[in-house]
Short mmCIF file of N, CA and C in Angstrom, two decimals:
data_model
loop_
_atom_site.label_atom_id
_atom_site.label_comp_id
_atom_site.label_asym_id
_atom_site.label_seq_id
_atom_site.Cartn_x
_atom_site.Cartn_y
_atom_site.Cartn_z
N MET A 9 253.43 -71.93 130.93
CA MET A 9 253.89 -71.28 132.13
C MET A 9 253.67 -69.77 131.95
N PHE A 10 253.17 -69.12 132.98
CA PHE A 10 252.96 -67.68 132.99
C PHE A 10 253.95 -67.05 133.97
N LEU A 11 254.64 -66.01 133.53
CA LEU A 11 255.56 -65.28 134.40
C LEU A 11 255.12 -63.83 134.43
N ARG A 12 254.92 -63.28 135.62
CA ARG A 12 254.56 -61.87 135.74
C ARG A 12 255.84 -61.05 135.64
N VAL A 13 255.84 -60.06 134.77
CA VAL A 13 257.01 -59.21 134.56
C VAL A 13 256.58 -57.75 134.60
N GLY A 14 257.52 -56.86 134.79
CA GLY A 14 257.18 -55.45 134.83
C GLY A 14 258.30 -54.58 134.33
N PHE A 15 258.81 -54.88 133.17
CA PHE A 15 259.95 -54.15 132.62
C PHE A 15 259.64 -52.72 132.22
N VAL A 16 258.38 -52.41 131.98
CA VAL A 16 258.05 -51.12 131.39
C VAL A 16 257.17 -50.25 132.28
N GLY A 17 257.01 -50.62 133.54
CA GLY A 17 256.22 -49.80 134.45
C GLY A 17 254.77 -50.24 134.55
N GLU A 18 254.35 -51.16 133.72
CA GLU A 18 253.01 -51.73 133.76
C GLU A 18 253.16 -53.22 133.98
N THR A 19 252.15 -53.82 134.57
CA THR A 19 252.19 -55.27 134.75
C THR A 19 252.13 -55.94 133.38
N GLY A 20 252.99 -56.87 133.18
CA GLY A 20 253.02 -57.62 131.93
C GLY A 20 253.18 -59.10 132.24
N TRP A 21 253.00 -59.89 131.23
CA TRP A 21 253.10 -61.34 131.39
C TRP A 21 253.91 -61.93 130.26
N GLU A 22 254.74 -62.89 130.58
CA GLU A 22 255.40 -63.71 129.58
C GLU A 22 254.73 -65.06 129.63
N LEU A 23 254.42 -65.59 128.47
CA LEU A 23 253.81 -66.91 128.37
C LEU A 23 254.80 -67.83 127.68
N HIS A 24 255.04 -68.96 128.29
CA HIS A 24 255.96 -69.94 127.72
C HIS A 24 255.19 -71.21 127.40
N PHE A 25 255.24 -71.61 126.15
CA PHE A 25 254.53 -72.81 125.70
C PHE A 25 255.20 -73.29 124.42
N PRO A 26 254.91 -74.52 124.00
CA PRO A 26 255.52 -75.03 122.76
C PRO A 26 255.13 -74.17 121.55
N ALA A 27 256.06 -73.98 120.66
CA ALA A 27 255.88 -73.10 119.51
C ALA A 27 254.68 -73.48 118.64
N GLU A 28 254.36 -74.74 118.57
CA GLU A 28 253.25 -75.14 117.69
C GLU A 28 251.90 -74.63 118.18
N TYR A 29 251.82 -74.11 119.40
CA TYR A 29 250.58 -73.54 119.93
C TYR A 29 250.51 -72.01 119.77
N SER A 30 251.49 -71.42 119.13
CA SER A 30 251.59 -69.96 119.06
C SER A 30 250.36 -69.30 118.46
N LYS A 31 249.95 -69.74 117.29
CA LYS A 31 248.79 -69.10 116.63
C LYS A 31 247.54 -69.25 117.48
N TYR A 32 247.30 -70.44 117.98
CA TYR A 32 246.12 -70.68 118.81
C TYR A 32 246.15 -69.79 120.07
N MET A 33 247.28 -69.74 120.74
CA MET A 33 247.39 -68.94 121.97
C MET A 33 247.17 -67.46 121.66
N TRP A 34 247.78 -66.97 120.59
CA TRP A 34 247.64 -65.56 120.20
C TRP A 34 246.17 -65.22 119.98
N GLU A 35 245.51 -66.00 119.16
CA GLU A 35 244.10 -65.73 118.83
C GLU A 35 243.21 -65.84 120.06
N THR A 36 243.44 -66.82 120.90
CA THR A 36 242.63 -67.02 122.10
C THR A 36 242.80 -65.87 123.08
N ILE A 37 244.02 -65.46 123.31
CA ILE A 37 244.29 -64.37 124.26
C ILE A 37 243.74 -63.05 123.73
N MET A 38 243.95 -62.76 122.46
CA MET A 38 243.46 -61.50 121.90
C MET A 38 241.93 -61.44 121.94
N LYS A 39 241.27 -62.55 121.67
CA LYS A 39 239.80 -62.58 121.71
C LYS A 39 239.31 -62.40 123.15
N ALA A 40 239.92 -63.10 124.09
CA ALA A 40 239.51 -63.01 125.49
C ALA A 40 239.75 -61.61 126.05
N GLY A 41 240.75 -60.92 125.56
CA GLY A 41 241.09 -59.60 126.09
C GLY A 41 240.45 -58.43 125.38
N GLU A 42 239.69 -58.68 124.32
CA GLU A 42 239.07 -57.59 123.55
C GLU A 42 238.28 -56.63 124.44
N LYS A 43 237.44 -57.18 125.31
CA LYS A 43 236.58 -56.33 126.15
C LYS A 43 237.37 -55.53 127.18
N TYR A 44 238.63 -55.89 127.40
CA TYR A 44 239.48 -55.16 128.34
C TYR A 44 240.45 -54.21 127.64
N GLY A 45 240.37 -54.15 126.34
CA GLY A 45 241.27 -53.29 125.58
C GLY A 45 242.70 -53.82 125.52
N ILE A 46 242.83 -55.14 125.53
CA ILE A 46 244.16 -55.76 125.49
C ILE A 46 244.91 -55.28 124.24
N GLY A 47 246.21 -55.14 124.38
CA GLY A 47 247.02 -54.74 123.24
C GLY A 47 248.43 -55.26 123.37
N PRO A 48 248.94 -55.84 122.33
CA PRO A 48 250.33 -56.32 122.37
C PRO A 48 251.30 -55.17 122.14
N PHE A 49 252.50 -55.39 122.56
CA PHE A 49 253.56 -54.47 122.19
C PHE A 49 254.81 -55.30 121.93
N GLY A 50 255.66 -54.78 121.09
CA GLY A 50 256.83 -55.53 120.67
C GLY A 50 258.06 -55.23 121.50
N VAL A 51 259.10 -55.94 121.17
CA VAL A 51 260.36 -55.79 121.89
C VAL A 51 260.92 -54.38 121.73
N GLU A 52 260.76 -53.78 120.56
CA GLU A 52 261.30 -52.42 120.36
C GLU A 52 260.62 -51.43 121.30
N ALA A 53 259.31 -51.53 121.45
CA ALA A 53 258.60 -50.66 122.40
C ALA A 53 259.09 -50.91 123.81
N GLN A 54 259.31 -52.17 124.15
CA GLN A 54 259.82 -52.52 125.48
C GLN A 54 261.20 -51.90 125.70
N ARG A 55 262.05 -51.96 124.70
CA ARG A 55 263.40 -51.40 124.83
C ARG A 55 263.36 -49.89 125.08
N ILE A 56 262.47 -49.20 124.39
CA ILE A 56 262.34 -47.75 124.56
C ILE A 56 261.79 -47.44 125.96
N LEU A 57 260.74 -48.13 126.35
CA LEU A 57 260.14 -47.88 127.66
C LEU A 57 261.11 -48.18 128.79
N ARG A 58 261.89 -49.22 128.67
CA ARG A 58 262.83 -49.53 129.75
C ARG A 58 263.96 -48.51 129.82
N LEU A 59 264.35 -47.93 128.68
CA LEU A 59 265.33 -46.85 128.72
C LEU A 59 264.76 -45.63 129.44
N GLU A 60 263.50 -45.32 129.15
CA GLU A 60 262.87 -44.15 129.77
C GLU A 60 262.76 -44.29 131.28
N LYS A 61 262.69 -45.50 131.80
CA LYS A 61 262.59 -45.68 133.25
C LYS A 61 263.90 -46.14 133.87
N LYS A 62 264.97 -46.15 133.10
CA LYS A 62 266.32 -46.56 133.52
C LYS A 62 266.34 -47.97 134.08
N HIS A 63 265.70 -48.85 133.35
CA HIS A 63 265.74 -50.27 133.67
C HIS A 63 266.85 -50.89 132.85
N ILE A 64 267.90 -51.36 133.51
CA ILE A 64 269.08 -51.85 132.79
C ILE A 64 268.89 -53.29 132.31
N ILE A 65 269.66 -53.64 131.30
CA ILE A 65 269.77 -55.03 130.87
C ILE A 65 271.17 -55.49 131.27
N PRO A 66 271.26 -56.39 132.26
CA PRO A 66 272.58 -56.89 132.65
C PRO A 66 273.30 -57.51 131.45
N SER A 67 274.58 -57.31 131.39
CA SER A 67 275.48 -57.76 130.33
C SER A 67 275.38 -56.91 129.06
N GLN A 68 274.44 -55.99 129.01
CA GLN A 68 274.41 -55.01 127.93
C GLN A 68 274.76 -53.64 128.50
N ASP A 69 274.06 -53.23 129.54
CA ASP A 69 274.33 -51.95 130.18
C ASP A 69 275.36 -52.07 131.29
N THR A 70 275.71 -53.31 131.62
CA THR A 70 276.77 -53.59 132.59
C THR A 70 277.74 -54.55 131.93
N ASP A 71 278.86 -54.78 132.60
CA ASP A 71 279.81 -55.78 132.12
C ASP A 71 280.36 -56.54 133.31
N LEU A 72 281.33 -57.39 133.09
CA LEU A 72 281.87 -58.22 134.16
C LEU A 72 282.58 -57.41 135.24
N LEU A 73 282.98 -56.19 134.94
CA LEU A 73 283.71 -55.38 135.91
C LEU A 73 282.83 -54.39 136.66
N SER A 74 281.63 -54.14 136.15
CA SER A 74 280.77 -53.15 136.81
C SER A 74 280.02 -53.79 137.98
N THR A 75 279.65 -52.94 138.92
CA THR A 75 278.93 -53.38 140.11
C THR A 75 277.58 -52.68 140.15
N PRO A 76 276.69 -53.10 141.03
CA PRO A 76 275.42 -52.37 141.19
C PRO A 76 275.65 -50.90 141.57
N LEU A 77 276.77 -50.60 142.21
CA LEU A 77 277.07 -49.22 142.59
C LEU A 77 277.41 -48.37 141.37
N ASP A 78 277.97 -48.99 140.32
CA ASP A 78 278.30 -48.28 139.09
C ASP A 78 277.07 -48.00 138.24
N SER A 79 276.08 -48.85 138.35
CA SER A 79 274.91 -48.75 137.47
C SER A 79 273.70 -48.13 138.17
N ASP A 80 273.95 -47.35 139.21
CA ASP A 80 272.88 -46.65 139.94
C ASP A 80 271.84 -47.64 140.48
N SER A 81 272.33 -48.82 140.87
CA SER A 81 271.45 -49.85 141.41
C SER A 81 271.87 -50.24 142.83
N SER A 82 272.45 -49.29 143.55
CA SER A 82 272.91 -49.60 144.91
C SER A 82 271.76 -50.01 145.83
N TRP A 83 270.54 -49.66 145.45
CA TRP A 83 269.37 -50.02 146.25
C TRP A 83 269.19 -51.53 146.35
N VAL A 84 269.79 -52.31 145.45
CA VAL A 84 269.65 -53.77 145.52
C VAL A 84 270.65 -54.40 146.48
N VAL A 85 271.64 -53.63 146.94
CA VAL A 85 272.66 -54.17 147.84
C VAL A 85 272.28 -53.81 149.27
N LYS A 86 272.16 -54.82 150.11
CA LYS A 86 271.79 -54.62 151.52
C LYS A 86 273.05 -54.78 152.37
N PHE A 87 273.76 -53.66 152.57
CA PHE A 87 275.01 -53.71 153.31
C PHE A 87 274.79 -54.06 154.78
N ASP A 88 273.57 -53.94 155.30
CA ASP A 88 273.32 -54.26 156.70
C ASP A 88 273.22 -55.77 156.95
N LYS A 89 273.23 -56.59 155.88
CA LYS A 89 273.25 -58.04 156.06
C LYS A 89 274.60 -58.44 156.65
N LYS A 90 274.58 -59.48 157.48
CA LYS A 90 275.81 -59.92 158.14
C LYS A 90 276.90 -60.23 157.14
N ASP A 91 276.56 -60.99 156.11
CA ASP A 91 277.55 -61.33 155.10
C ASP A 91 276.84 -61.78 153.82
N PHE A 92 277.50 -61.62 152.71
CA PHE A 92 277.05 -62.15 151.43
C PHE A 92 278.23 -62.17 150.49
N ILE A 93 278.15 -62.98 149.44
CA ILE A 93 279.25 -63.11 148.49
C ILE A 93 279.47 -61.75 147.81
N GLY A 94 280.69 -61.26 147.88
CA GLY A 94 281.04 -59.99 147.26
C GLY A 94 280.91 -58.79 148.18
N LYS A 95 280.46 -58.98 149.43
CA LYS A 95 280.24 -57.83 150.33
C LYS A 95 281.52 -57.03 150.54
N ARG A 96 282.62 -57.71 150.81
CA ARG A 96 283.89 -57.00 151.07
C ARG A 96 284.29 -56.12 149.88
N SER A 97 284.18 -56.67 148.67
CA SER A 97 284.55 -55.91 147.46
C SER A 97 283.61 -54.72 147.26
N LEU A 98 282.31 -54.94 147.46
CA LEU A 98 281.36 -53.84 147.29
C LEU A 98 281.55 -52.76 148.35
N LEU A 99 281.92 -53.15 149.56
CA LEU A 99 282.22 -52.15 150.60
C LEU A 99 283.42 -51.29 150.19
N GLN A 100 284.41 -51.92 149.58
CA GLN A 100 285.58 -51.17 149.11
C GLN A 100 285.18 -50.17 148.03
N VAL A 101 284.35 -50.61 147.09
CA VAL A 101 283.88 -49.71 146.03
C VAL A 101 283.06 -48.58 146.64
N ARG A 102 282.17 -48.91 147.56
CA ARG A 102 281.33 -47.89 148.20
C ARG A 102 282.20 -46.86 148.93
N ASP A 103 283.21 -47.33 149.66
CA ASP A 103 284.04 -46.44 150.47
C ASP A 103 284.98 -45.57 149.64
N ARG A 104 285.51 -46.10 148.55
CA ARG A 104 286.42 -45.30 147.72
C ARG A 104 285.67 -44.53 146.64
N GLY A 105 284.46 -45.00 146.31
CA GLY A 105 283.68 -44.39 145.24
C GLY A 105 283.91 -45.12 143.93
N SER A 106 282.88 -45.19 143.13
CA SER A 106 282.98 -45.86 141.83
C SER A 106 283.80 -45.02 140.86
N LYS A 107 284.54 -45.68 140.00
CA LYS A 107 285.31 -44.98 138.98
C LYS A 107 284.45 -44.69 137.75
N THR A 108 283.44 -45.51 137.53
CA THR A 108 282.55 -45.32 136.39
C THR A 108 281.11 -45.32 136.86
N MET A 109 280.24 -44.78 136.01
CA MET A 109 278.81 -44.80 136.34
C MET A 109 278.00 -44.86 135.06
N LEU A 110 276.84 -45.49 135.19
CA LEU A 110 275.91 -45.56 134.08
C LEU A 110 275.00 -44.34 134.16
N VAL A 111 274.93 -43.60 133.07
CA VAL A 111 274.10 -42.39 133.04
C VAL A 111 273.12 -42.47 131.87
N GLY A 112 272.02 -41.81 132.03
CA GLY A 112 271.10 -41.64 130.92
C GLY A 112 271.48 -40.39 130.16
N PHE A 113 271.25 -40.39 128.86
CA PHE A 113 271.54 -39.19 128.06
C PHE A 113 270.42 -38.95 127.06
N VAL A 114 270.33 -37.70 126.63
CA VAL A 114 269.38 -37.29 125.59
C VAL A 114 270.17 -36.56 124.52
N MET A 115 269.97 -36.96 123.28
CA MET A 115 270.60 -36.29 122.15
C MET A 115 269.78 -35.05 121.81
N PRO A 116 270.36 -34.05 121.15
CA PRO A 116 269.60 -32.85 120.80
C PRO A 116 268.71 -33.03 119.57
N SER A 117 268.80 -34.20 118.94
CA SER A 117 268.04 -34.43 117.70
C SER A 117 267.58 -35.88 117.65
N THR A 118 267.14 -36.31 116.49
CA THR A 118 266.70 -37.69 116.31
C THR A 118 267.86 -38.66 116.10
N THR A 119 269.09 -38.16 116.14
CA THR A 119 270.25 -39.03 115.98
C THR A 119 270.29 -40.03 117.13
N VAL A 120 270.50 -41.29 116.79
CA VAL A 120 270.60 -42.35 117.79
C VAL A 120 271.97 -43.00 117.66
N PRO A 121 272.82 -42.88 118.68
CA PRO A 121 274.11 -43.56 118.62
C PRO A 121 273.92 -45.08 118.59
N GLU A 122 274.91 -45.76 118.07
CA GLU A 122 274.91 -47.23 118.08
C GLU A 122 275.39 -47.71 119.44
N ASP A 123 274.88 -48.85 119.87
CA ASP A 123 275.42 -49.46 121.08
C ASP A 123 276.92 -49.67 120.87
N GLY A 124 277.72 -49.24 121.82
CA GLY A 124 279.17 -49.37 121.72
C GLY A 124 279.87 -48.13 121.20
N ASP A 125 279.13 -47.13 120.68
CA ASP A 125 279.79 -45.89 120.23
C ASP A 125 280.53 -45.27 121.41
N PRO A 126 281.72 -44.71 121.15
CA PRO A 126 282.52 -44.17 122.24
C PRO A 126 282.04 -42.81 122.75
N VAL A 127 282.19 -42.62 124.04
CA VAL A 127 282.02 -41.31 124.67
C VAL A 127 283.41 -40.69 124.69
N ILE A 128 283.50 -39.44 124.23
CA ILE A 128 284.79 -38.78 124.04
C ILE A 128 284.97 -37.65 125.06
N PHE A 129 286.17 -37.54 125.61
CA PHE A 129 286.54 -36.41 126.48
C PHE A 129 287.98 -36.05 126.15
N ASP A 130 288.23 -34.78 125.90
CA ASP A 130 289.57 -34.32 125.51
C ASP A 130 290.13 -35.14 124.35
N SER A 131 289.31 -35.40 123.36
CA SER A 131 289.67 -36.12 122.14
C SER A 131 289.98 -37.60 122.35
N ASN A 132 289.71 -38.13 123.54
CA ASN A 132 290.00 -39.53 123.83
C ASN A 132 288.73 -40.29 124.21
N PRO A 133 288.63 -41.54 123.83
CA PRO A 133 287.49 -42.34 124.28
C PRO A 133 287.62 -42.63 125.78
N VAL A 134 286.55 -42.36 126.52
CA VAL A 134 286.58 -42.57 127.97
C VAL A 134 285.42 -43.44 128.45
N GLY A 135 284.51 -43.76 127.56
CA GLY A 135 283.35 -44.55 127.93
C GLY A 135 282.67 -45.06 126.68
N ARG A 136 281.47 -45.63 126.86
CA ARG A 136 280.76 -46.17 125.71
C ARG A 136 279.26 -46.11 125.92
N VAL A 137 278.56 -46.02 124.80
CA VAL A 137 277.10 -46.11 124.82
C VAL A 137 276.78 -47.59 125.04
N THR A 138 275.88 -47.87 125.99
CA THR A 138 275.50 -49.26 126.24
C THR A 138 274.18 -49.60 125.57
N SER A 139 273.27 -48.64 125.48
CA SER A 139 271.96 -48.84 124.85
C SER A 139 271.46 -47.50 124.35
N ALA A 140 270.80 -47.48 123.21
CA ALA A 140 270.21 -46.23 122.71
C ALA A 140 269.07 -46.55 121.75
N ARG A 141 268.08 -45.68 121.75
CA ARG A 141 266.92 -45.80 120.87
C ARG A 141 266.38 -44.40 120.60
N LEU A 142 265.46 -44.30 119.65
CA LEU A 142 264.74 -43.06 119.39
C LEU A 142 263.50 -43.05 120.28
N SER A 143 263.36 -41.99 121.07
CA SER A 143 262.17 -41.84 121.92
C SER A 143 261.09 -41.15 121.11
N PRO A 144 259.97 -41.84 120.84
CA PRO A 144 258.90 -41.18 120.11
C PRO A 144 258.24 -40.07 120.92
N THR A 145 258.31 -40.17 122.23
CA THR A 145 257.74 -39.15 123.11
C THR A 145 258.53 -37.85 123.02
N LEU A 146 259.86 -37.96 123.06
CA LEU A 146 260.72 -36.78 123.02
C LEU A 146 261.08 -36.36 121.59
N GLY A 147 261.00 -37.30 120.66
CA GLY A 147 261.46 -37.03 119.31
C GLY A 147 262.97 -36.86 119.25
N LYS A 148 263.67 -37.52 120.18
CA LYS A 148 265.13 -37.41 120.27
C LYS A 148 265.72 -38.77 120.58
N GLY A 149 267.01 -38.92 120.29
CA GLY A 149 267.72 -40.13 120.68
C GLY A 149 267.95 -40.10 122.18
N ILE A 150 267.77 -41.25 122.82
CA ILE A 150 268.02 -41.39 124.26
C ILE A 150 268.84 -42.64 124.47
N GLY A 151 269.47 -42.73 125.63
CA GLY A 151 270.22 -43.95 125.90
C GLY A 151 270.94 -43.91 127.21
N PHE A 152 271.78 -44.93 127.41
CA PHE A 152 272.65 -45.06 128.57
C PHE A 152 274.09 -45.08 128.07
N ALA A 153 274.97 -44.56 128.90
CA ALA A 153 276.40 -44.64 128.62
C ALA A 153 277.14 -44.90 129.92
N MET A 154 278.16 -45.73 129.86
CA MET A 154 279.05 -45.95 131.00
C MET A 154 280.22 -45.00 130.82
N ILE A 155 280.36 -44.09 131.79
CA ILE A 155 281.36 -43.03 131.69
C ILE A 155 282.10 -42.86 133.01
N PRO A 156 283.23 -42.14 133.01
CA PRO A 156 283.90 -41.84 134.28
C PRO A 156 282.96 -41.04 135.20
N THR A 157 283.01 -41.36 136.47
CA THR A 157 282.12 -40.74 137.46
C THR A 157 282.18 -39.22 137.42
N GLU A 158 283.34 -38.66 137.24
CA GLU A 158 283.49 -37.19 137.29
C GLU A 158 282.76 -36.49 136.15
N LEU A 159 282.39 -37.22 135.11
CA LEU A 159 281.66 -36.63 133.98
C LEU A 159 280.14 -36.79 134.13
N GLY A 160 279.71 -37.50 135.16
CA GLY A 160 278.32 -37.91 135.24
C GLY A 160 277.38 -37.06 136.07
N ASN A 161 277.74 -35.82 136.34
CA ASN A 161 276.84 -34.98 137.14
C ASN A 161 275.60 -34.58 136.35
N GLU A 162 274.49 -34.49 137.04
CA GLU A 162 273.21 -34.09 136.44
C GLU A 162 273.38 -32.77 135.69
N GLY A 163 272.91 -32.73 134.46
CA GLY A 163 272.98 -31.50 133.66
C GLY A 163 274.25 -31.37 132.84
N ASN A 164 275.26 -32.20 133.09
CA ASN A 164 276.48 -32.16 132.29
C ASN A 164 276.19 -32.59 130.86
N THR A 165 277.10 -32.23 129.98
CA THR A 165 277.03 -32.72 128.61
C THR A 165 278.20 -33.67 128.38
N ILE A 166 277.98 -34.61 127.48
CA ILE A 166 279.04 -35.52 127.06
C ILE A 166 279.09 -35.49 125.54
N GLN A 167 280.20 -35.93 124.99
CA GLN A 167 280.33 -36.04 123.55
C GLN A 167 280.33 -37.52 123.17
N ILE A 168 279.52 -37.85 122.19
CA ILE A 168 279.44 -39.22 121.70
C ILE A 168 279.85 -39.22 120.23
N ARG A 169 280.80 -40.08 119.90
CA ARG A 169 281.25 -40.16 118.50
C ARG A 169 280.26 -41.02 117.72
N VAL A 170 279.57 -40.39 116.80
CA VAL A 170 278.59 -41.06 115.96
C VAL A 170 279.01 -40.84 114.51
N ALA A 171 279.33 -41.91 113.82
CA ALA A 171 279.72 -41.83 112.41
C ALA A 171 280.81 -40.77 112.18
N LYS A 172 281.87 -40.84 112.96
CA LYS A 172 283.05 -39.98 112.83
C LYS A 172 282.81 -38.52 113.25
N HIS A 173 281.66 -38.23 113.85
CA HIS A 173 281.38 -36.88 114.35
C HIS A 173 281.13 -36.94 115.84
N ASN A 174 281.73 -36.01 116.59
CA ASN A 174 281.48 -35.92 118.02
C ASN A 174 280.24 -35.07 118.24
N LEU A 175 279.19 -35.69 118.75
CA LEU A 175 277.91 -35.00 118.99
C LEU A 175 277.69 -34.83 120.48
N VAL A 176 277.13 -33.70 120.85
CA VAL A 176 276.89 -33.40 122.26
C VAL A 176 275.57 -34.00 122.69
N ALA A 177 275.59 -34.61 123.88
CA ALA A 177 274.38 -35.15 124.50
C ALA A 177 274.33 -34.62 125.93
N LYS A 178 273.14 -34.48 126.44
CA LYS A 178 272.98 -33.99 127.82
C LYS A 178 272.62 -35.16 128.72
#
């Protein structure tokens, strides 16, 4: 089975087949694609690229309490539809405003926080890192954090506790 995917901004394909055909499929595809400059990339590259384009992973960058409005994905909600499951609740969130939001951050160095590291404000944990990796393009740690909405303005800095030290991220 072939599935067209686009997690990283380029067209990609997932191939699903029995494991015993893996070596044969790999060799056949790589040989057929040589003249087109085919190249594989791994999951780590995919994770970095999806962070750079703010492509979330549900249940990692979101949780059971977050909504598309919290994760900057309001574009997927069509409020003009007559009705849908959850519409009333999402309208309430939209009208009162989200209490939390998913933001992208950049560290000032190659330090990469761990997923789950706390975001600190006034010496208290107020949010958490949901995903982070080292960006080879920037040479800095990048990631997402779920934080209180009032801390999430463009250009703001946040503090992330990494190995018992509060480090500033933009």
